[in-house]
PDB file of C-alpha atoms in Angstrom:
ATOM      1  CA  UNK A   1     -28.914  22.520 -28.104  1.00  0.00           C
ATOM      2  CA  UNK A   2     -27.549  19.266 -28.646  1.00  0.00           C
ATOM      3  CA  UNK A   3     -26.733  18.838 -24.845  1.00  0.00           C
ATOM      4  CA  UNK A   4     -30.242  19.784 -23.517  1.00  0.00           C
ATOM      5  CA  UNK A   5     -31.836  16.668 -22.231  1.00  0.00           C
ATOM      6  CA  UNK A   6     -35.482  17.337 -22.743  1.00  0.00           C
ATOM      7  CA  UNK A   7     -36.125  13.616 -21.494  1.00  0.00           C
ATOM      8  CA  UNK A   8     -35.658  15.038 -17.831  1.00  0.00           C
ATOM      9  CA  UNK A   9     -38.693  18.172 -18.510  1.00  0.00           C
ATOM     10  CA  UNK A  10     -41.086  15.107 -19.512  1.00  0.00           C
ATOM     11  CA  UNK A  11     -40.256  13.017 -16.065  1.00  0.00           C
ATOM     12  CA  UNK A  12     -40.518  15.695 -13.979  1.00  0.00           C
ATOM     13  CA  UNK A  13     -43.979  16.770 -15.289  1.00  0.00           C
ATOM     14  CA  UNK A  14     -45.634  14.784 -12.737  1.00  0.00           C
ATOM     15  CA  UNK A  15     -44.041  16.286  -9.483  1.00  0.00           C
ATOM     16  CA  UNK A  16     -43.615  19.873 -11.166  1.00  0.00           C
ATOM     17  CA  UNK A  17     -47.606  20.190 -11.648  1.00  0.00           C
ATOM     18  CA  UNK A  18     -48.856  18.200  -9.032  1.00  0.00           C
ATOM     19  CA  UNK A  19     -46.918  19.267  -6.252  1.00  0.00           C
ATOM     20  CA  UNK A  20     -45.212  22.506  -7.135  1.00  0.00           C
ATOM     21  CA  UNK A  21     -47.719  24.285  -9.856  1.00  0.00           C
ATOM     22  CA  UNK A  22     -50.431  22.797  -6.856  1.00  0.00           C
ATOM     23  CA  UNK A  23     -48.615  24.977  -4.030  1.00  0.00           C
ATOM     24  CA  UNK A  24     -48.468  27.956  -6.437  1.00  0.00           C
ATOM     25  CA  UNK A  25     -52.041  28.321  -7.410  1.00  0.00           C
ATOM     26  CA  UNK A  26     -53.412  27.797  -3.828  1.00  0.00           C
ATOM     27  CA  UNK A  27     -50.682  30.100  -2.378  1.00  0.00           C
ATOM     28  CA  UNK A  28     -51.996  32.740  -4.819  1.00  0.00           C
ATOM     29  CA  UNK A  29     -55.379  32.009  -4.468  1.00  0.00           C
ATOM     30  CA  UNK A  30     -55.480  32.413  -0.730  1.00  0.00           C
ATOM     31  CA  UNK A  31     -53.447  35.470  -0.609  1.00  0.00           C
ATOM     32  CA  UNK A  32     -55.770  37.137  -3.233  1.00  0.00           C
ATOM     33  CA  UNK A  33     -58.747  36.320  -1.666  1.00  0.00           C
ATOM     34  CA  UNK A  34     -57.421  37.376   1.941  1.00  0.00           C
ATOM     35  CA  UNK A  35     -55.275  40.114   0.676  1.00  0.00           C
ATOM     36  CA  UNK A  36     -58.538  41.632  -1.258  1.00  0.00           C
ATOM     37  CA  UNK A  37     -60.564  41.598   1.979  1.00  0.00           C
ATOM     38  CA  UNK A  38     -57.993  43.340   4.199  1.00  0.00           C
ATOM     39  CA  UNK A  39     -56.965  45.861   1.386  1.00  0.00           C
ATOM     40  CA  UNK A  40     -60.938  46.568   1.010  1.00  0.00           C
ATOM     41  CA  UNK A  41     -60.939  47.472   5.222  1.00  0.00           C
ATOM     42  CA  UNK A  42     -57.604  49.403   4.830  1.00  0.00           C
ATOM     43  CA  UNK A  43     -59.517  51.410   1.664  1.00  0.00           C
ATOM     44  CA  UNK A  44     -62.568  52.187   3.589  1.00  0.00           C
ATOM     45  CA  UNK A  45     -60.518  53.195   6.479  1.00  0.00           C
ATOM     46  CA  UNK A  46     -58.027  55.631   4.071  1.00  0.00           C
ATOM     47  CA  UNK A  47     -61.070  57.496   2.639  1.00  0.00           C
ATOM     48  CA  UNK A  48     -62.833  58.030   6.326  1.00  0.00           C
ATOM     49  CA  UNK A  49     -63.115  61.373   7.493  1.00  0.00           C
ATOM     50  CA  UNK A  50     -61.564  60.116  10.875  1.00  0.00           C
ATOM     51  CA  UNK A  51     -57.799  60.765  11.174  1.00  0.00           C
ATOM     52  CA  UNK A  52     -57.727  57.901  13.731  1.00  0.00           C
ATOM     53  CA  UNK A  53     -58.425  55.597  11.002  1.00  0.00           C
ATOM     54  CA  UNK A  54     -57.002  57.143   7.878  1.00  0.00           C
ATOM     55  CA  UNK A  55     -53.757  57.893   9.212  1.00  0.00           C
ATOM     56  CA  UNK A  56     -52.662  54.404  10.393  1.00  0.00           C
ATOM     57  CA  UNK A  57     -53.892  52.747   7.026  1.00  0.00           C
ATOM     58  CA  UNK A  58     -51.923  55.485   5.134  1.00  0.00           C
ATOM     59  CA  UNK A  59     -48.935  54.466   7.094  1.00  0.00           C
ATOM     60  CA  UNK A  60     -49.393  50.614   6.654  1.00  0.00           C
ATOM     61  CA  UNK A  61     -50.166  50.846   3.094  1.00  0.00           C
ATOM     62  CA  UNK A  62     -46.762  53.472   2.347  1.00  0.00           C
ATOM     63  CA  UNK A  63     -44.659  51.313   4.597  1.00  0.00           C
ATOM     64  CA  UNK A  64     -45.400  47.735   2.570  1.00  0.00           C
ATOM     65  CA  UNK A  65     -45.213  49.571  -0.511  1.00  0.00           C
ATOM     66  CA  UNK A  66     -41.843  50.597   0.142  1.00  0.00           C
ATOM     67  CA  UNK A  67     -39.976  47.586   1.489  1.00  0.00           C
ATOM     68  CA  UNK A  68     -38.726  45.001  -1.131  1.00  0.00           C
ATOM     69  CA  UNK A  69     -41.152  41.609  -0.771  1.00  0.00           C
ATOM     70  CA  UNK A  70     -38.351  39.634  -0.085  1.00  0.00           C
ATOM     71  CA  UNK A  71     -37.557  41.556   2.960  1.00  0.00           C
ATOM     72  CA  UNK A  72     -41.175  41.476   4.192  1.00  0.00           C
ATOM     73  CA  UNK A  73     -40.930  37.569   3.661  1.00  0.00           C
ATOM     74  CA  UNK A  74     -37.724  37.106   5.918  1.00  0.00           C
ATOM     75  CA  UNK A  75     -39.412  39.332   8.460  1.00  0.00           C
ATOM     76  CA  UNK A  76     -42.419  37.486   8.906  1.00  0.00           C
ATOM     77  CA  UNK A  77     -41.060  33.975   8.720  1.00  0.00           C
ATOM     78  CA  UNK A  78     -38.807  35.204  11.567  1.00  0.00           C
ATOM     79  CA  UNK A  79     -41.305  37.423  13.542  1.00  0.00           C
ATOM     80  CA  UNK A  80     -44.633  35.569  13.189  1.00  0.00           C
ATOM     81  CA  UNK A  81     -43.657  32.915  15.660  1.00  0.00           C
ATOM     82  CA  UNK A  82     -42.855  35.518  18.319  1.00  0.00           C
ATOM     83  CA  UNK A  83     -46.004  37.673  17.347  1.00  0.00           C
ATOM     84  CA  UNK A  84     -48.358  34.429  17.696  1.00  0.00           C
ATOM     85  CA  UNK A  85     -46.553  33.526  21.037  1.00  0.00           C
ATOM     86  CA  UNK A  86     -47.376  37.608  22.103  1.00  0.00           C
ATOM     87  CA  UNK A  87     -50.992  36.601  21.475  1.00  0.00           C
ATOM     88  CA  UNK A  88     -51.879  33.734  22.982  1.00  0.00           C
ATOM     89  CA  UNK A  89     -49.242  34.444  26.108  1.00  0.00           C
ATOM     90  CA  UNK A  90     -46.642  31.334  25.618  1.00  0.00           C
ATOM     91  CA  UNK A  91     -43.025  31.938  26.774  1.00  0.00           C
ATOM     92  CA  UNK A  92     -41.762  30.569  24.035  1.00  0.00           C
ATOM     93  CA  UNK A  93     -42.173  31.004  20.351  1.00  0.00           C
ATOM     94  CA  UNK A  94     -45.097  29.160  18.561  1.00  0.00           C
ATOM     95  CA  UNK A  95     -44.246  26.819  15.641  1.00  0.00           C
ATOM     96  CA  UNK A  96     -46.329  28.867  12.741  1.00  0.00           C
ATOM     97  CA  UNK A  97     -44.359  26.879   9.505  1.00  0.00           C
ATOM     98  CA  UNK A  98     -43.335  28.211   6.703  1.00  0.00           C
ATOM     99  CA  UNK A  99     -46.306  27.813   4.494  1.00  0.00           C
ATOM    100  CA  UNK A 100     -48.405  29.904   7.159  1.00  0.00           C
ATOM    101  CA  UNK A 101     -45.702  32.120   7.334  1.00  0.00           C
ATOM    102  CA  UNK A 102     -45.728  32.652   3.640  1.00  0.00           C
ATOM    103  CA  UNK A 103     -49.436  33.036   3.912  1.00  0.00           C
ATOM    104  CA  UNK A 104     -49.394  35.992   6.231  1.00  0.00           C
ATOM    105  CA  UNK A 105     -46.843  37.545   4.174  1.00  0.00           C
ATOM    106  CA  UNK A 106     -48.212  37.627   0.969  1.00  0.00           C
ATOM    107  CA  UNK A 107     -51.657  38.532   2.665  1.00  0.00           C
ATOM    108  CA  UNK A 108     -50.533  41.597   4.527  1.00  0.00           C
ATOM    109  CA  UNK A 109     -48.301  42.660   1.528  1.00  0.00           C
ATOM    110  CA  UNK A 110     -50.414  42.501  -1.201  1.00  0.00           C
ATOM    111  CA  UNK A 111     -53.548  44.041   1.036  1.00  0.00           C
ATOM    112  CA  UNK A 112     -51.606  47.321   0.526  1.00  0.00           C
ATOM    113  CA  UNK A 113     -51.437  46.935  -2.843  1.00  0.00           C
ATOM    114  CA  UNK A 114     -55.034  45.857  -3.172  1.00  0.00           C
ATOM    115  CA  UNK A 115     -56.101  48.809  -1.073  1.00  0.00           C
ATOM    116  CA  UNK A 116     -54.682  51.534  -3.534  1.00  0.00           C
ATOM    117  CA  UNK A 117     -56.733  50.031  -6.077  1.00  0.00           C
ATOM    118  CA  UNK A 118     -60.018  49.857  -4.298  1.00  0.00           C
ATOM    119  CA  UNK A 119     -59.445  53.248  -3.240  1.00  0.00           C
ATOM    120  CA  UNK A 120     -58.847  54.886  -6.884  1.00  0.00           C
ATOM    121  CA  UNK A 121     -61.755  52.416  -7.971  1.00  0.00           C
ATOM    122  CA  UNK A 122     -63.978  54.384  -5.325  1.00  0.00           C
ATOM    123  CA  UNK A 123     -62.723  57.713  -5.794  1.00  0.00           C
ATOM    124  CA  UNK A 124     -63.164  57.380  -9.749  1.00  0.00           C
ATOM    125  CA  UNK A 125     -67.057  57.418  -8.966  1.00  0.00           C
ATOM    126  CA  UNK A 126     -68.456  60.678  -9.579  1.00  0.00           C
ATOM    127  CA  UNK A 127     -69.739  62.448  -6.057  1.00  0.00           C
ATOM    128  CA  UNK A 128     -72.874  62.670  -7.850  1.00  0.00           C
ATOM    129  CA  UNK A 129     -73.687  59.215  -7.015  1.00  0.00           C
ATOM    130  CA  UNK A 130     -73.074  59.805  -3.349  1.00  0.00           C
ATOM    131  CA  UNK A 131     -75.369  62.424  -3.379  1.00  0.00           C
ATOM    132  CA  UNK A 132     -78.223  60.337  -5.003  1.00  0.00           C
ATOM    133  CA  UNK A 133     -77.588  57.400  -2.344  1.00  0.00           C
ATOM    134  CA  UNK A 134     -78.457  59.890   0.198  1.00  0.00           C
ATOM    135  CA  UNK A 135     -81.416  61.118  -1.316  1.00  0.00           C
ATOM    136  CA  UNK A 136     -82.686  57.512  -1.453  1.00  0.00           C
ATOM    137  CA  UNK A 137     -82.468  57.747   2.276  1.00  0.00           C
ATOM    138  CA  UNK A 138     -79.343  55.619   2.420  1.00  0.00           C
ATOM    139  CA  UNK A 139     -76.736  55.828   5.069  1.00  0.00           C
ATOM    140  CA  UNK A 140     -73.172  56.245   3.952  1.00  0.00           C
ATOM    141  CA  UNK A 141     -72.298  52.346   4.160  1.00  0.00           C
ATOM    142  CA  UNK A 142     -75.744  51.289   2.708  1.00  0.00           C
ATOM    143  CA  UNK A 143     -74.760  53.371  -0.376  1.00  0.00           C
ATOM    144  CA  UNK A 144     -71.483  52.661  -0.244  1.00  0.00           C
ATOM    145  CA  UNK A 145     -72.488  48.983  -0.310  1.00  0.00           C
ATOM    146  CA  UNK A 146     -75.313  49.162  -2.942  1.00  0.00           C
ATOM    147  CA  UNK A 147     -74.414  52.340  -4.918  1.00  0.00           C
ATOM    148  CA  UNK A 148     -70.677  52.977  -5.226  1.00  0.00           C
ATOM    149  CA  UNK A 149     -68.981  49.852  -4.739  1.00  0.00           C
ATOM    150  CA  UNK A 150     -71.055  47.926  -7.419  1.00  0.00           C
ATOM    151  CA  UNK A 151     -69.726  50.491  -9.898  1.00  0.00           C
ATOM    152  CA  UNK A 152     -66.362  50.818  -8.575  1.00  0.00           C
ATOM    153  CA  UNK A 153     -65.748  47.140  -8.912  1.00  0.00           C
ATOM    154  CA  UNK A 154     -66.783  46.927 -12.180  1.00  0.00           C
ATOM    155  CA  UNK A 155     -63.700  49.589 -12.712  1.00  0.00           C
ATOM    156  CA  UNK A 156     -61.217  47.718 -10.559  1.00  0.00           C
ATOM    157  CA  UNK A 157     -61.394  44.381 -12.095  1.00  0.00           C
ATOM    158  CA  UNK A 158     -59.040  44.720 -14.505  1.00  0.00           C
ATOM    159  CA  UNK A 159     -56.451  46.387 -12.366  1.00  0.00           C
ATOM    160  CA  UNK A 160     -57.504  43.544  -9.318  1.00  0.00           C
ATOM    161  CA  UNK A 161     -57.033  40.736 -12.098  1.00  0.00           C
ATOM    162  CA  UNK A 162     -53.386  42.429 -13.173  1.00  0.00           C
ATOM    163  CA  UNK A 163     -52.153  42.616  -9.486  1.00  0.00           C
ATOM    164  CA  UNK A 164     -53.225  38.712  -9.143  1.00  0.00           C
ATOM    165  CA  UNK A 165     -51.189  37.751 -12.360  1.00  0.00           C
ATOM    166  CA  UNK A 166     -48.017  39.855 -10.399  1.00  0.00           C
ATOM    167  CA  UNK A 167     -49.061  37.920  -6.786  1.00  0.00           C
ATOM    168  CA  UNK A 168     -48.607  34.574  -8.869  1.00  0.00           C
ATOM    169  CA  UNK A 169     -45.267  35.405 -10.216  1.00  0.00           C
ATOM    170  CA  UNK A 170     -44.005  37.030  -6.967  1.00  0.00           C
ATOM    171  CA  UNK A 171     -44.997  33.510  -5.331  1.00  0.00           C
ATOM    172  CA  UNK A 172     -41.601  31.829  -6.450  1.00  0.00           C
ATOM    173  CA  UNK A 173     -40.024  34.341  -4.003  1.00  0.00           C
ATOM    174  CA  UNK A 174     -41.091  31.561  -1.059  1.00  0.00           C
ATOM    175  CA  UNK A 175     -38.090  29.502  -2.456  1.00  0.00           C
ATOM    176  CA  UNK A 176     -35.966  31.001   0.110  1.00  0.00           C
ATOM    177  CA  UNK A 177     -37.930  29.531   2.749  1.00  0.00           C
ATOM    178  CA  UNK A 178     -37.626  26.374   1.295  1.00  0.00           C
ATOM    179  CA  UNK A 179     -41.319  26.017   0.248  1.00  0.00           C
ATOM    180  CA  UNK A 180     -41.554  23.839  -2.946  1.00  0.00           C
ATOM    181  CA  UNK A 181     -43.343  25.815  -4.995  1.00  0.00           C
ATOM    182  CA  UNK A 182     -43.484  25.302  -9.257  1.00  0.00           C
ATOM    183  CA  UNK A 183     -39.665  27.171  -9.176  1.00  0.00           C
ATOM    184  CA  UNK A 184     -38.662  25.129  -5.972  1.00  0.00           C
ATOM    185  CA  UNK A 185     -40.169  21.743  -7.518  1.00  0.00           C
ATOM    186  CA  UNK A 186     -37.624  22.526 -10.773  1.00  0.00           C
ATOM    187  CA  UNK A 187     -35.007  23.768  -8.547  1.00  0.00           C
ATOM    188  CA  UNK A 188     -34.943  20.233  -6.756  1.00  0.00           C
ATOM    189  CA  UNK A 189     -35.113  18.099  -9.585  1.00  0.00           C
ATOM    190  CA  UNK A 190     -32.491  20.015 -11.636  1.00  0.00           C
ATOM    191  CA  UNK A 191     -30.189  19.879  -8.784  1.00  0.00           C
ATOM    192  CA  UNK A 192     -30.855  16.014  -8.254  1.00  0.00           C
ATOM    193  CA  UNK A 193     -30.309  15.234 -12.178  1.00  0.00           C
ATOM    194  CA  UNK A 194     -27.794  18.029 -12.710  1.00  0.00           C
ATOM    195  CA  UNK A 195     -29.976  19.582 -15.188  1.00  0.00           C
ATOM    196  CA  UNK A 196     -30.922  23.264 -13.893  1.00  0.00           C
ATOM    197  CA  UNK A 197     -30.487  24.748 -17.529  1.00  0.00           C
ATOM    198  CA  UNK A 198     -33.247  22.633 -18.797  1.00  0.00           C
ATOM    199  CA  UNK A 199     -35.845  22.682 -15.665  1.00  0.00           C
ATOM    200  CA  UNK A 200     -35.364  26.491 -15.281  1.00  0.00           C
ATOM    201  CA  UNK A 201     -35.752  27.380 -18.931  1.00  0.00           C
ATOM    202  CA  UNK A 202     -38.997  24.913 -18.726  1.00  0.00           C
ATOM    203  CA  UNK A 203     -40.286  27.222 -15.766  1.00  0.00           C
ATOM    204  CA  UNK A 204     -39.475  30.476 -17.436  1.00  0.00           C
ATOM    205  CA  UNK A 205     -41.576  29.207 -20.297  1.00  0.00           C
ATOM    206  CA  UNK A 206     -44.686  27.770 -18.271  1.00  0.00           C
ATOM    207  CA  UNK A 207     -44.483  31.106 -16.595  1.00  0.00           C
ATOM    208  CA  UNK A 208     -44.507  33.088 -19.570  1.00  0.00           C
ATOM    209  CA  UNK A 209     -47.436  31.200 -21.051  1.00  0.00           C
ATOM    210  CA  UNK A 210     -49.837  31.389 -18.144  1.00  0.00           C
ATOM    211  CA  UNK A 211     -49.122  34.952 -17.605  1.00  0.00           C
ATOM    212  CA  UNK A 212     -49.120  36.174 -21.096  1.00  0.00           C
ATOM    213  CA  UNK A 213     -52.318  34.436 -21.861  1.00  0.00           C
ATOM    214  CA  UNK A 214     -53.629  35.629 -18.417  1.00  0.00           C
ATOM    215  CA  UNK A 215     -52.539  39.604 -19.283  1.00  0.00           C
ATOM    216  CA  UNK A 216     -54.228  39.078 -22.789  1.00  0.00           C
ATOM    217  CA  UNK A 217     -57.625  38.232 -21.137  1.00  0.00           C
ATOM    218  CA  UNK A 218     -57.500  41.297 -18.753  1.00  0.00           C
ATOM    219  CA  UNK A 219     -56.908  43.464 -21.550  1.00  0.00           C
ATOM    220  CA  UNK A 220     -60.143  41.988 -23.583  1.00  0.00           C
ATOM    221  CA  UNK A 221     -61.704  42.338 -20.244  1.00  0.00           C
ATOM    222  CA  UNK A 222     -60.674  45.837 -19.698  1.00  0.00           C
ATOM    223  CA  UNK A 223     -61.953  46.981 -23.320  1.00  0.00           C
ATOM    224  CA  UNK A 224     -65.410  45.136 -22.619  1.00  0.00           C
ATOM    225  CA  UNK A 225     -65.643  47.450 -19.421  1.00  0.00           C
ATOM    226  CA  UNK A 226     -64.392  50.656 -21.059  1.00  0.00           C
ATOM    227  CA  UNK A 227     -67.189  50.063 -23.691  1.00  0.00           C
ATOM    228  CA  UNK A 228     -69.520  49.480 -20.591  1.00  0.00           C
ATOM    229  CA  UNK A 229     -68.910  53.005 -19.186  1.00  0.00           C
TER     230      UNK A 229
END
């Protein structure tokens, strides 16, 4: 440990947190919100009685959950410019940018996992609740909105938050697109100063502290939800 230069960590803190961590949290928040919205739509499609909705949603979810995230990142980084050009009718690929490609990738990838969490949460509600909503004169979507989903969300919150923690960890993969996330910022400084070991060790400690603390809070929340049931 005598060869460790801890001063490089102190001098790198402003850049690591103001640039790197800000990017990581921004990507995590955007992907979580949009992925949850898309995942909810997919969950409704998977639970639909109509195969024209349930089958495509099932295929999408199974494909996304069977492919490594790193591969999906590369796919969309190279494909999104061509897809965007096809949508707008441009003869040449559009410049989407690495950040936008990353947001699209994580949104679509995480939506598959959020979909399964939402579907499991909805199916955990007793069928009697559906019958009760129909007895009150509510149609299917009204019953889902006012009766089923409020109860299901309470059951799903711990699993959803756990998935967000995993998403926070996975955002470090955007380093392959040369984006300056928390890990990417540490790598740049470490390569510049020749102190990769110190910077990578510090990054590992920060990730551990954040994720471990968040996991403990989720466990406490899960216990409270279990009591409320």
